[in-house]
mmCIF file of C-alpha atoms in Angstrom:
data_model
loop_
_atom_site.group_PDB
_atom_site.id
_atom_site.type_symbol
_atom_site.label_atom_id
_atom_site.label_comp_id
_atom_site.label_asym_id
_atom_site.label_seq_id
_atom_site.Cartn_x
_atom_site.Cartn_y
_atom_site.Cartn_z
ATOM 1 C CA PRO A 284 11.389 -18.231 10.634
ATOM 2 C CA LYS A 285 10.722 -16.186 7.505
ATOM 3 C CA LEU A 286 8.443 -13.323 8.581
ATOM 4 C CA GLY A 287 8.991 -11.060 5.543
ATOM 5 C CA PRO A 288 5.928 -12.093 3.515
ATOM 6 C CA THR A 289 3.759 -12.268 6.651
ATOM 7 C CA PHE A 290 4.760 -8.710 7.555
ATOM 8 C CA LYS A 291 3.971 -7.528 4.009
ATOM 9 C CA ILE A 292 0.505 -9.092 4.143
ATOM 10 C CA ILE A 293 -0.238 -7.512 7.536
ATOM 11 C CA PHE A 294 1.110 -4.122 6.501
ATOM 12 C CA GLY A 295 -0.699 -4.194 3.133
ATOM 13 C CA TRP A 296 -3.985 -5.057 4.842
ATOM 14 C CA GLY A 297 -3.483 -2.244 7.355
ATOM 15 C CA GLN A 298 -2.757 0.264 4.587
ATOM 16 C CA ILE A 299 -6.018 -0.509 2.793
ATOM 17 C CA MET A 300 -8.161 -0.949 5.902
ATOM 18 C CA SER A 301 -7.011 2.294 7.544
ATOM 19 C CA SER A 302 -7.729 4.262 4.339
ATOM 20 C CA PHE A 303 -11.400 3.232 4.086
ATOM 21 C CA ASN A 304 -12.325 6.122 6.376
ATOM 22 C CA VAL A 305 -10.639 8.596 4.024
ATOM 23 C CA THR A 306 -11.346 7.070 0.622
ATOM 24 C CA PHE A 307 -15.001 6.045 0.880
ATOM 25 C CA LYS A 308 -17.973 8.309 1.526
ATOM 26 C CA ILE A 309 -19.454 6.075 4.247
ATOM 27 C CA ALA A 310 -20.848 7.137 7.646
ATOM 28 C CA TRP A 311 -18.931 4.482 9.587
ATOM 29 C CA PRO A 312 -19.906 3.873 13.240
ATOM 30 C CA SER A 313 -17.810 6.064 15.517
ATOM 31 C CA SER A 314 -15.861 3.277 17.251
ATOM 32 C CA PHE A 315 -14.924 1.653 13.935
ATOM 33 C CA ALA A 316 -13.970 5.038 12.454
ATOM 34 C CA SER A 317 -11.721 5.620 15.480
ATOM 35 C CA LEU A 318 -10.066 2.253 14.891
ATOM 36 C CA MET A 319 -9.289 3.188 11.275
ATOM 37 C CA ASP A 320 -8.064 6.650 12.281
ATOM 38 C CA GLY A 321 -5.678 5.094 14.791
ATOM 39 C CA MET A 322 -4.317 2.700 12.168
ATOM 40 C CA TYR A 323 -3.837 5.264 9.391
ATOM 41 C CA ALA A 324 -0.646 7.103 10.390
ATOM 42 C CA PRO A 325 1.484 4.061 11.386
ATOM 43 C CA PHE A 326 0.409 1.895 8.438
ATOM 44 C CA ASN A 327 0.782 4.667 5.837
ATOM 45 C CA LEU A 328 3.841 6.325 7.441
ATOM 46 C CA ASP A 329 1.993 9.662 7.421
ATOM 47 C CA ILE A 330 3.998 11.772 9.878
ATOM 48 C CA MET A 331 1.745 14.784 9.231
ATOM 49 C CA GLN A 332 -1.032 13.056 11.180
ATOM 50 C CA TYR A 333 1.018 13.598 14.336
ATOM 51 C CA PHE A 334 1.270 17.358 13.766
ATOM 52 C CA GLY A 335 -2.447 17.908 14.347
ATOM 53 C CA PRO A 336 -2.104 18.896 18.038
ATOM 54 C CA ILE A 337 0.592 21.481 17.214
ATOM 55 C CA GLY A 338 -1.071 22.943 14.132
ATOM 56 C CA CYS A 339 -0.678 26.479 15.506
ATOM 57 C CA ALA A 340 3.087 26.104 15.598
ATOM 58 C CA VAL A 341 3.494 24.120 12.370
ATOM 59 C CA GLN A 342 1.654 25.006 9.156
ATOM 60 C CA THR A 343 0.095 21.689 8.166
ATOM 61 C CA ASN A 344 -2.382 22.652 5.464
ATOM 62 C CA TYR A 345 -2.748 20.233 2.570
ATOM 63 C CA LEU A 346 -0.240 21.951 0.284
ATOM 64 C CA ASN A 347 2.543 21.952 2.884
ATOM 65 C CA SER A 348 1.884 18.386 4.033
ATOM 66 C CA PHE A 349 1.680 17.241 0.397
ATOM 67 C CA VAL A 350 5.065 18.744 -0.496
ATOM 68 C CA LEU A 351 6.614 17.353 2.702
ATOM 69 C CA MET A 352 5.426 13.776 2.107
ATOM 70 C CA MET A 353 6.442 13.790 -1.568
ATOM 71 C CA GLY A 354 9.820 15.228 -0.661
ATOM 72 C CA LEU A 355 10.348 12.772 2.197
ATOM 73 C CA PHE A 356 10.035 9.811 -0.166
ATOM 74 C CA ALA A 357 12.492 11.365 -2.629
ATOM 75 C CA LEU A 358 14.874 12.217 0.238
ATOM 76 C CA LEU A 359 14.938 8.640 1.546
ATOM 77 C CA ILE A 360 15.655 7.239 -1.919
ATOM 78 C CA MET A 361 18.340 9.857 -2.499
ATOM 79 C CA LEU A 362 20.053 9.095 0.833
ATOM 80 C CA LEU A 363 20.221 5.400 -0.068
ATOM 81 C CA LEU A 364 21.714 6.162 -3.476
ATOM 82 C CA LEU A 365 24.228 8.577 -1.953
ATOM 83 C CA ALA A 366 25.225 5.940 0.609
ATOM 84 C CA ALA A 367 25.797 3.446 -2.212
ATOM 85 C CA LEU A 368 27.819 6.045 -4.115
ATOM 86 C CA ALA A 369 29.922 6.730 -1.018
ATOM 87 C CA ALA A 370 30.533 2.993 -0.566
ATOM 88 C CA TRP A 371 31.652 2.730 -4.207
ATOM 89 C CA ALA A 372 33.945 5.768 -3.871
ATOM 90 C CA MET A 373 35.584 4.345 -0.751
ATOM 91 C CA LYS A 374 36.066 1.013 -2.492
ATOM 92 C CA GLN A 375 37.629 2.639 -5.549
ATOM 93 C CA PHE A 376 39.701 5.492 -4.193
ATOM 94 C CA CYS A 377 40.450 4.928 -0.507
ATOM 95 C CA PRO A 378 44.142 3.965 0.016
ATOM 96 C CA PRO A 379 44.428 0.415 1.448
ATOM 97 C CA ASN A 380 46.823 1.563 4.181
ATOM 98 C CA ILE A 381 44.148 3.966 5.513
ATOM 99 C CA PHE A 382 40.991 1.890 5.106
ATOM 100 C CA LYS A 383 40.397 -1.346 3.246
ATOM 101 C CA PRO A 384 36.689 -2.019 2.665
ATOM 102 C CA LYS A 385 35.739 -5.669 3.149
ATOM 103 C CA TYR A 386 32.408 -5.432 1.340
ATOM 104 C CA ASP A 387 31.765 -6.021 -2.356
ATOM 105 C CA MET A 388 29.602 -3.768 -4.495
ATOM 106 C CA LYS A 389 27.208 -6.574 -5.456
ATOM 107 C CA THR A 390 26.195 -6.884 -1.809
ATOM 108 C CA VAL A 391 25.849 -3.100 -1.495
ATOM 109 C CA ARG A 392 23.694 -2.931 -4.624
ATOM 110 C CA ALA A 393 21.506 -5.793 -3.395
ATOM 111 C CA ASN A 394 20.992 -4.139 0.007
ATOM 112 C CA VAL A 395 20.142 -0.803 -1.612
ATOM 113 C CA MET A 396 17.578 -2.462 -3.905
ATOM 114 C CA ARG A 397 16.052 -4.295 -0.924
ATOM 115 C CA LEU A 398 15.751 -1.081 1.099
ATOM 116 C CA ILE A 399 14.311 0.876 -1.831
ATOM 117 C CA ASN A 400 11.699 -1.824 -2.374
ATOM 118 C CA SER A 401 10.804 -1.676 1.335
ATOM 119 C CA ILE A 402 10.392 2.115 1.221
ATOM 120 C CA VAL A 403 8.234 1.868 -1.922
ATOM 121 C CA PHE A 404 6.096 -0.849 -0.348
ATOM 122 C CA MET A 405 5.453 1.163 2.821
ATOM 123 C CA MET A 406 4.990 4.648 1.312
ATOM 124 C CA TYR A 407 3.534 4.107 -2.178
ATOM 125 C CA PRO A 408 -0.150 3.676 -1.172
ATOM 126 C CA GLY A 409 -0.157 6.714 1.124
ATOM 127 C CA LEU A 410 1.564 8.860 -1.494
ATOM 128 C CA SER A 411 -0.967 7.785 -4.126
ATOM 129 C CA LEU A 412 -3.869 8.665 -1.823
ATOM 130 C CA ARG A 413 -2.473 12.155 -1.209
ATOM 131 C CA ILE A 414 -2.013 12.659 -4.952
ATOM 132 C CA PHE A 415 -5.528 11.534 -5.912
ATOM 133 C CA ARG A 416 -7.161 13.579 -3.139
ATOM 134 C CA VAL A 417 -5.904 16.734 -4.841
ATOM 135 C CA PHE A 418 -8.435 16.106 -7.635
ATOM 136 C CA ALA A 419 -11.390 15.401 -5.289
ATOM 137 C CA ILE A 420 -13.510 18.571 -5.258
ATOM 138 C CA ARG A 421 -16.596 19.546 -3.266
ATOM 139 C CA THR A 422 -18.973 22.415 -4.152
ATOM 140 C CA TYR A 423 -20.659 24.658 -1.588
ATOM 141 C CA GLY A 424 -22.726 27.677 -2.544
ATOM 142 C CA GLY A 425 -21.460 27.582 -6.104
ATOM 143 C CA VAL A 426 -17.818 27.657 -4.935
ATOM 144 C CA GLN A 427 -15.522 24.645 -5.370
ATOM 145 C CA TYR A 428 -13.205 23.580 -2.559
ATOM 146 C CA LEU A 429 -10.552 20.933 -2.132
ATOM 147 C CA GLU A 430 -12.339 18.132 -0.296
ATOM 148 C CA ALA A 431 -9.237 17.244 1.728
ATOM 149 C CA ASP A 432 -8.778 20.850 2.916
ATOM 150 C CA MET A 433 -11.833 23.089 2.756
ATOM 151 C CA SER A 434 -9.673 26.173 3.309
ATOM 152 C CA ILE A 435 -8.349 25.821 -0.253
ATOM 153 C CA ARG A 436 -10.554 27.035 -3.127
ATOM 154 C CA THR A 437 -10.003 25.541 -6.548
ATOM 155 C CA ASN A 438 -9.756 29.007 -8.135
ATOM 156 C CA SER A 439 -6.921 30.039 -5.809
ATOM 157 C CA LYS A 440 -3.226 30.282 -6.632
ATOM 158 C CA GLU A 441 -2.532 27.799 -3.844
ATOM 159 C CA TYR A 442 -4.684 25.117 -5.500
ATOM 160 C CA ALA A 443 -3.142 25.767 -8.915
ATOM 161 C CA GLU A 444 0.289 25.148 -7.369
ATOM 162 C CA LEU A 445 -0.953 22.032 -5.576
ATOM 163 C CA ARG A 446 -2.555 20.670 -8.749
ATOM 164 C CA GLY A 447 0.679 21.154 -10.674
ATOM 165 C CA TYR A 448 2.602 19.221 -8.040
ATOM 166 C CA ALA A 449 -0.034 16.478 -8.058
ATOM 167 C CA ILE A 450 0.127 15.990 -11.835
ATOM 168 C CA PHE A 451 3.923 15.796 -11.712
ATOM 169 C CA PHE A 452 4.043 13.304 -8.837
ATOM 170 C CA ALA A 453 1.149 11.279 -10.248
ATOM 171 C CA PHE A 454 3.355 10.574 -13.233
ATOM 172 C CA LEU A 455 6.632 10.250 -11.327
ATOM 173 C CA TYR A 456 5.379 8.095 -8.436
ATOM 174 C CA THR A 457 1.948 6.579 -9.094
ATOM 175 C CA PHE A 458 2.648 5.683 -12.743
ATOM 176 C CA CYS A 459 6.423 5.306 -13.047
ATOM 177 C CA ILE A 460 7.117 3.206 -9.934
ATOM 178 C CA PRO A 461 4.924 0.233 -11.017
ATOM 179 C CA CYS A 462 6.275 0.595 -14.564
ATOM 180 C CA VAL A 463 9.885 0.373 -13.329
ATOM 181 C CA ILE A 464 9.095 -2.706 -11.203
ATOM 182 C CA MET A 465 7.222 -4.304 -14.101
ATOM 183 C CA THR A 466 10.159 -3.640 -16.442
ATOM 184 C CA ILE A 467 12.637 -5.182 -13.975
ATOM 185 C CA LEU A 468 10.513 -8.306 -13.613
ATOM 186 C CA TYR A 469 9.900 -8.592 -17.354
ATOM 187 C CA LEU A 470 13.594 -8.266 -18.261
ATOM 188 C CA HIS A 471 14.530 -10.987 -15.745
ATOM 189 C CA ARG A 472 11.513 -13.257 -16.260
ATOM 190 C CA LYS A 473 13.531 -16.119 -17.792
ATOM 191 C CA THR A 474 16.033 -16.130 -14.952
ATOM 192 C CA ILE A 475 13.236 -15.891 -12.365
ATOM 193 C CA SER A 476 11.592 -18.947 -13.914
ATOM 194 C CA LYS A 477 14.790 -20.911 -13.181
ATOM 195 C CA ASP A 478 14.692 -19.854 -9.531
ATOM 196 C CA PRO A 479 13.000 -22.598 -7.422
ATOM 197 C CA ASP A 480 9.916 -21.631 -5.384
ATOM 198 C CA ASN A 481 11.651 -23.056 -2.336
ATOM 199 C CA GLU A 482 14.979 -21.269 -1.893
ATOM 200 C CA ASP A 483 16.405 -24.325 -0.119
ATOM 201 C CA VAL A 484 16.068 -26.354 -3.326
ATOM 202 C CA LYS A 485 19.244 -26.657 -5.372
ATOM 203 C CA ILE A 486 19.487 -24.332 -8.380
ATOM 204 C CA ASP A 487 20.289 -25.737 -11.802
ATOM 205 C CA PRO A 488 24.122 -25.490 -12.109
ATOM 206 C CA ASP A 489 23.820 -24.024 -15.612
ATOM 207 C CA TYR A 490 21.982 -20.981 -14.228
ATOM 208 C CA HIS A 491 23.338 -20.888 -10.697
ATOM 209 C CA SER A 492 25.298 -17.613 -10.746
ATOM 210 C CA GLU A 493 22.703 -15.811 -12.871
ATOM 211 C CA VAL A 494 19.810 -16.882 -10.626
ATOM 212 C CA LEU A 495 21.669 -15.960 -7.449
ATOM 213 C CA GLN A 496 22.457 -12.498 -8.793
ATOM 214 C CA VAL A 497 18.814 -11.803 -9.712
ATOM 215 C CA ARG A 498 17.552 -13.298 -6.442
ATOM 216 C CA THR A 499 19.976 -11.203 -4.402
ATOM 217 C CA GLU A 500 19.088 -7.931 -6.148
ATOM 218 C CA PHE A 501 15.371 -8.350 -6.877
ATOM 219 C CA GLY A 502 14.251 -11.254 -4.690
ATOM 220 C CA SER A 503 12.483 -8.821 -2.351
ATOM 221 C CA ILE A 504 10.043 -8.101 -5.214
ATOM 222 C CA TYR A 505 9.178 -11.627 -6.364
ATOM 223 C CA GLY A 506 10.630 -13.958 -3.708
ATOM 224 C CA ASP A 507 7.430 -14.315 -1.642
ATOM 225 C CA TYR A 508 5.446 -15.667 -4.586
ATOM 226 C CA ARG A 509 5.435 -18.858 -6.609
ATOM 227 C CA ARG A 510 7.596 -18.211 -9.640
ATOM 228 C CA LYS A 511 4.820 -18.553 -12.186
ATOM 229 C CA TYR A 512 3.162 -15.610 -10.387
ATOM 230 C CA PHE A 513 6.355 -13.554 -10.161
ATOM 231 C CA TYR A 514 4.342 -10.473 -11.237
ATOM 232 C CA TRP A 515 1.968 -10.606 -8.234
ATOM 233 C CA GLU A 516 3.602 -7.588 -6.573
ATOM 234 C CA ILE A 517 2.258 -5.488 -9.463
ATOM 235 C CA VAL A 518 -1.243 -6.885 -8.830
ATOM 236 C CA GLU A 519 -0.909 -5.864 -5.176
ATOM 237 C CA MET A 520 0.196 -2.353 -6.119
ATOM 238 C CA ILE A 521 -2.679 -1.889 -8.561
ATOM 239 C CA ARG A 522 -5.198 -3.137 -5.972
ATOM 240 C CA LYS A 523 -3.849 -0.699 -3.386
ATOM 241 C CA VAL A 524 -3.680 2.326 -5.646
ATOM 242 C CA ILE A 525 -7.291 1.783 -6.773
ATOM 243 C CA LEU A 526 -8.809 0.994 -3.365
ATOM 244 C CA ILE A 527 -6.806 3.606 -1.474
ATOM 245 C CA GLY A 528 -6.437 6.358 -4.046
ATOM 246 C CA ALA A 529 -8.206 6.226 -7.395
ATOM 247 C CA LEU A 530 -11.713 5.620 -6.007
ATOM 248 C CA VAL A 531 -11.525 9.003 -4.266
ATOM 249 C CA LEU A 532 -12.254 10.501 -7.690
ATOM 250 C CA VAL A 533 -15.631 8.737 -8.060
ATOM 251 C CA PRO A 534 -18.196 11.429 -7.146
ATOM 252 C CA ILE A 535 -21.201 9.125 -6.595
ATOM 253 C CA ALA A 536 -20.933 7.436 -3.200
ATOM 254 C CA SER A 537 -22.945 4.322 -4.097
ATOM 255 C CA LEU A 538 -20.943 3.750 -7.299
ATOM 256 C CA GLN A 539 -17.679 4.310 -5.434
ATOM 257 C CA ILE A 540 -18.551 1.706 -2.787
ATOM 258 C CA PHE A 541 -19.872 -0.748 -5.388
ATOM 259 C CA LEU A 542 -16.601 -0.540 -7.344
ATOM 260 C CA GLY A 543 -14.653 -1.083 -4.120
ATOM 261 C CA VAL A 544 -16.709 -4.171 -3.255
ATOM 262 C CA LEU A 545 -16.276 -5.486 -6.792
ATOM 263 C CA ILE A 546 -12.480 -5.035 -6.707
ATOM 264 C CA CYS A 547 -12.240 -6.734 -3.298
ATOM 265 C CA PHE A 548 -14.340 -9.655 -4.557
ATOM 266 C CA VAL A 549 -12.329 -10.102 -7.762
ATOM 267 C CA TYR A 550 -9.050 -9.968 -5.858
ATOM 268 C CA SER A 551 -10.257 -12.455 -3.210
ATOM 269 C CA PHE A 552 -11.407 -14.830 -5.954
ATOM 270 C CA MET A 553 -8.115 -14.542 -7.857
ATOM 271 C CA ALA A 554 -6.000 -15.012 -4.714
ATOM 272 C CA ALA A 555 -8.000 -18.086 -3.666
ATOM 273 C CA LEU A 556 -7.927 -19.603 -7.160
ATOM 274 C CA MET A 557 -4.289 -18.931 -8.027
ATOM 275 C CA GLU A 558 -2.676 -19.206 -4.555
ATOM 276 C CA PRO A 559 0.305 -17.019 -5.475
ATOM 277 C CA PHE A 560 2.162 -17.199 -2.134
ATOM 278 C CA ASN A 561 4.876 -19.764 -1.476
ATOM 279 C CA ASP A 562 3.892 -20.448 2.119
ATOM 280 C CA SER A 563 0.481 -21.967 2.873
ATOM 281 C CA ALA A 564 0.166 -20.004 6.157
ATOM 282 C CA ASP A 565 0.788 -16.735 4.293
ATOM 283 C CA GLN A 566 -1.712 -17.754 1.634
ATOM 284 C CA THR A 567 -4.343 -18.392 4.307
ATOM 285 C CA LEU A 568 -3.627 -15.071 6.014
ATOM 286 C CA GLN A 569 -3.848 -13.230 2.700
ATOM 287 C CA PHE A 570 -7.222 -14.803 1.941
ATOM 288 C CA ILE A 571 -8.547 -13.908 5.411
ATOM 289 C CA THR A 572 -7.434 -10.273 5.136
ATOM 290 C CA ALA A 573 -8.869 -9.983 1.603
ATOM 291 C CA LEU A 574 -12.165 -11.494 2.783
ATOM 292 C CA GLN A 575 -12.303 -9.090 5.738
ATOM 293 C CA LEU A 576 -11.826 -6.100 3.421
ATOM 294 C CA PHE A 577 -14.583 -7.403 1.145
ATOM 295 C CA LEU A 578 -17.029 -7.934 4.031
ATOM 296 C CA THR A 579 -16.174 -4.539 5.534
ATOM 297 C CA LEU A 580 -16.921 -2.714 2.274
ATOM 298 C CA ALA A 581 -20.060 -4.825 1.748
ATOM 299 C CA THR A 582 -21.206 -3.682 5.188
ATOM 300 C CA GLY A 583 -20.302 -0.119 4.192
ATOM 301 C CA PHE A 584 -22.513 -0.526 1.126
ATOM 302 C CA TYR A 585 -25.369 -1.527 3.435
ATOM 303 C CA ILE A 586 -24.699 1.505 5.673
ATOM 304 C CA SER A 587 -24.885 3.765 2.631
ATOM 305 C CA TYR A 588 -28.148 2.161 1.495
ATOM 306 C CA ARG A 589 -29.567 2.357 5.022
ATOM 307 C CA GLY A 590 -28.868 6.093 5.105
ATOM 308 C CA PHE A 591 -30.799 6.547 1.869
ATOM 309 C CA GLU A 592 -33.610 4.293 3.146
ATOM 310 C CA SER A 593 -33.812 6.193 6.445
ATOM 311 C CA ALA A 594 -34.144 9.521 4.637
ATOM 312 C CA ALA A 595 -36.732 8.168 2.191
ATOM 313 C CA SER A 596 -38.917 6.401 4.767
ATOM 314 C CA CYS A 597 -38.456 8.874 7.634
ATOM 315 C CA MET A 598 -37.194 6.084 9.905
ATOM 316 C CA ASP A 599 -37.291 7.103 13.567
ATOM 317 C CA ILE A 600 -34.188 7.376 15.752
ATOM 318 C CA ASP A 601 -34.883 4.151 17.679
ATOM 319 C CA GLU A 602 -34.886 2.093 14.466
ATOM 320 C CA GLN A 603 -31.649 3.706 13.333
ATOM 321 C CA ARG A 604 -30.011 2.932 16.679
ATOM 322 C CA ALA A 605 -31.188 -0.686 16.442
ATOM 323 C CA ASN A 606 -29.383 -0.979 13.107
ATOM 324 C CA ASP A 607 -26.253 0.641 14.555
ATOM 325 C CA ASN A 608 -26.286 -1.821 17.449
ATOM 326 C CA PHE A 609 -25.976 -4.608 14.880
ATOM 327 C CA ILE A 610 -23.509 -3.008 12.458
ATOM 328 C CA GLU A 611 -20.976 -1.582 14.894
ATOM 329 C CA PRO A 612 -20.164 -4.898 16.663
ATOM 330 C CA LEU A 613 -20.061 -6.681 13.297
ATOM 331 C CA LEU A 614 -17.420 -4.302 11.900
ATOM 332 C CA LEU A 615 -15.361 -4.453 15.081
ATOM 333 C CA VAL A 616 -15.487 -8.252 15.107
ATOM 334 C CA LEU A 617 -14.349 -8.336 11.464
ATOM 335 C CA GLY A 618 -11.462 -5.987 12.237
ATOM 336 C CA TYR A 619 -10.242 -7.652 15.419
ATOM 337 C CA ALA A 620 -10.679 -11.135 13.917
ATOM 338 C CA VAL A 621 -7.873 -10.299 11.482
ATOM 339 C CA PHE A 622 -5.590 -9.338 14.372
ATOM 340 C CA ALA A 623 -6.397 -12.688 16.001
ATOM 341 C CA CYS A 624 -5.563 -14.521 12.765
ATOM 342 C CA ILE A 625 -2.275 -12.608 12.533
ATOM 343 C CA PHE A 626 -1.201 -13.854 15.948
ATOM 344 C CA VAL A 627 -2.227 -17.412 15.047
ATOM 345 C CA VAL A 628 -0.210 -17.354 11.808
ATOM 346 C CA ILE A 629 2.853 -15.911 13.562
ATOM 347 C CA TYR A 630 2.531 -18.649 16.223
ATOM 348 C CA ILE A 631 2.366 -21.318 13.489
ATOM 349 C CA ILE A 632 5.466 -19.872 11.788
ATOM 350 C CA PHE A 633 7.493 -19.861 15.021
ATOM 351 C CA ARG A 634 6.242 -23.251 16.197
#
């Protein structure tokens, strides 16, 4: 069974869903907020979340955690490239009587590209969120603070250093990574168009070697999608970086939530209309997860409006609790329904 695209859909949904508690200015019910908090670290590979209980022993303020997470991504990519370089050096210079490598460099290059794409997929949204949060500011008593870490003032040397890092990594990671992927796909678009949607289908003999080479090296980027939507990975990245990161910069809570709802609706409509995934089960799962995100943010929009309405009309505590008794189960049902659908889809794949 091919679980790669199913895993990507599940992981992508978890990345967005778990970030709603950080990105959006919504007073989520406590049980639902706890669910999102529990999902955040594993889905966004944020190891700094686990250092909270030992904060006295490890300095985990926003500057240190920011530098660590940015450096961790670069370190993983560098280790992969160094491993590939070592494999090439052994192939070229190692005497055959000592060690004769049985691998070929095309396979090594393909495996490195596949692993790099996996690292980018898993870490890119979380990195983008950390970068954008550097520019989210909150003012108290005429003094501006970093919203993500209220111990850091914007007029401090520490914030100036953090802002410099954020600008650099915003260009290097948030901007350049999608541009590199887009360039790769664009340069190989003609070959990709010759690659059948179903990999079991025979490739045209005239393009066989060329298609196999591109599929082996870059198939992890476009292979889950129908070939006429080979660019869909870029759409996914843009959706994530906006919903998880960029909307942090919108200062007005109602506008921020409205834009999030609008993006979720447009994406759900596009995904349902275009059906970019090869597998029908994956397409169904993607639509369900996109719909759940849309309904969750729509409910968040109602929570935000209800807070304004409660303050304006002086609603008593009993009325507010009655609303919470309706909203909290609804959000939990929406969240756990996706987990149920995940198990159903995996069962269908293995059946």
